[in-house]
Coordinates of C-alpha atoms in Angstrom, one line a residue:
M1 CA 279.1 100.3 124.3
T2 CA 280.7 100.8 127.8
L3 CA 284.3 101.5 126.6
Q4 CA 285.6 104.9 127.3
N5 CA 288.6 104.5 125.0
R6 CA 286.9 103.5 121.8
E7 CA 290.2 103.0 119.8
R8 CA 290.7 99.8 121.9
A9 CA 287.3 98.4 120.6
D10 CA 288.7 96.3 117.8
D11 CA 286.5 94.1 115.5
W12 CA 287.2 91.0 117.6
L13 CA 286.0 92.7 120.9
I14 CA 282.9 94.1 119.3
S15 CA 282.0 90.7 117.7
E16 CA 282.4 89.0 121.0
M17 CA 280.2 91.5 122.8
L18 CA 277.5 91.2 120.1
R19 CA 277.8 87.4 120.1
A20 CA 277.3 87.2 123.9
S21 CA 274.4 89.7 123.8
K22 CA 272.6 87.7 121.2
S23 CA 272.6 84.7 123.5
Q24 CA 274.7 82.4 121.3
D25 CA 276.4 81.0 124.4
P26 CA 274.5 78.7 126.7
G27 CA 273.7 80.4 130.0
V28 CA 274.7 83.9 128.9
L29 CA 271.3 85.3 129.8
M30 CA 271.5 83.8 133.3
V31 CA 275.0 85.3 133.8
L32 CA 274.0 88.8 132.5
E33 CA 270.8 88.7 134.7
S34 CA 272.8 87.8 137.7
V35 CA 275.1 90.8 137.2
F36 CA 272.2 93.2 137.5
S37 CA 270.2 91.3 140.2
F38 CA 273.2 90.4 142.3
D39 CA 271.9 89.9 145.9
L40 CA 274.8 88.8 148.1
S41 CA 273.4 87.6 151.4
I42 CA 276.9 87.2 152.8
P43 CA 278.8 90.4 153.5
V44 CA 281.7 91.0 151.1
N45 CA 284.1 91.7 153.9
Y46 CA 283.3 88.3 155.4
L47 CA 284.1 86.6 152.1
F48 CA 287.4 88.4 151.7
E49 CA 288.4 87.6 155.3
S50 CA 287.4 83.9 154.9
F51 CA 289.5 83.8 151.7
G52 CA 292.5 84.9 153.7
G53 CA 294.6 86.0 150.8
K54 CA 295.5 89.3 149.2
V55 CA 293.2 90.8 146.5
L56 CA 293.9 93.4 143.8
I57 CA 290.9 95.2 142.5
I58 CA 291.4 97.3 139.3
Q59 CA 288.3 99.4 138.6
G60 CA 287.5 101.7 135.7
M61 CA 285.9 104.7 137.4
K62 CA 283.9 105.7 134.3
D63 CA 282.0 102.3 134.3
P64 CA 278.5 103.3 133.4
L65 CA 277.0 100.0 134.7
L66 CA 277.9 100.4 138.3
N67 CA 278.8 103.2 140.7
F68 CA 281.9 101.9 142.3
E69 CA 283.2 105.1 143.9
S70 CA 281.4 104.6 147.2
K71 CA 281.7 100.8 147.1
L72 CA 285.5 101.0 146.7
S73 CA 285.8 103.3 149.6
E74 CA 283.8 100.9 151.8
L75 CA 285.9 97.9 150.6
G76 CA 289.1 99.7 151.4
E77 CA 288.0 100.6 154.9
C78 CA 286.5 97.3 156.0
C79 CA 288.4 94.6 154.1
I80 CA 291.9 93.6 155.1
G81 CA 294.3 92.7 152.4
I82 CA 292.7 94.6 149.5
E83 CA 294.6 96.9 147.2
I84 CA 292.4 99.1 145.0
R85 CA 293.7 100.7 141.8
E86 CA 291.4 103.1 140.0
L87 CA 291.7 103.8 136.3
D88 CA 290.3 106.5 134.1
A89 CA 288.5 103.9 132.1
G90 CA 285.0 102.3 131.6
H91 CA 283.7 98.8 132.3
C92 CA 286.7 97.0 130.7
P93 CA 289.9 98.7 131.8
H94 CA 291.9 95.6 130.7
D95 CA 290.7 96.3 127.1
E96 CA 290.9 100.1 127.2
R97 CA 294.2 100.5 129.1
P98 CA 296.0 97.1 129.0
E99 CA 299.5 98.6 129.6
E100 CA 298.3 100.3 132.8
V101 CA 296.4 97.2 134.0
N102 CA 299.5 95.0 133.3
S103 CA 301.7 97.4 135.1
F104 CA 299.4 97.3 138.2
I105 CA 299.3 93.5 138.1
C106 CA 303.1 93.2 137.7
E107 CA 303.7 95.7 140.5
W108 CA 301.2 93.9 142.8
I109 CA 302.9 90.5 142.1
V110 CA 306.3 91.9 142.9
N111 CA 305.0 93.4 146.2
M112 CA 303.3 90.1 147.1
E113 CA 306.5 88.1 146.4
R114 CA 308.5 90.6 148.4
S115 CA 306.2 90.3 151.4
L116 CA 306.5 86.5 151.3
L117 CA 310.3 86.4 151.4
P118 CA 311.9 86.1 154.8
C119 CA 313.7 89.2 156.0

């Protein structure tokens, strides 16, 4: 399991992870495979720039699946309109630390609304 805060791993979450890993959903193998063989031929900064909006990235820094530390630094330097929030969590920060994730999202929304209002 990739959760760092194991108290948040309730029976429902565990059963969903097991269900997905046993391929009971159509296409789950293709999705899981794409996560590990992800080959993006278009640079991420180009995708963000063509999107044209603001982006909030909330990343668990103890995610054992991916090493995001260097990637987050690169994203922050080369992509305009990205706000990165790091959490002391694993792969599923929204499950492990939902209060902090919700706080980040609410704060980000307030800031976005404030930036859209005329002065």
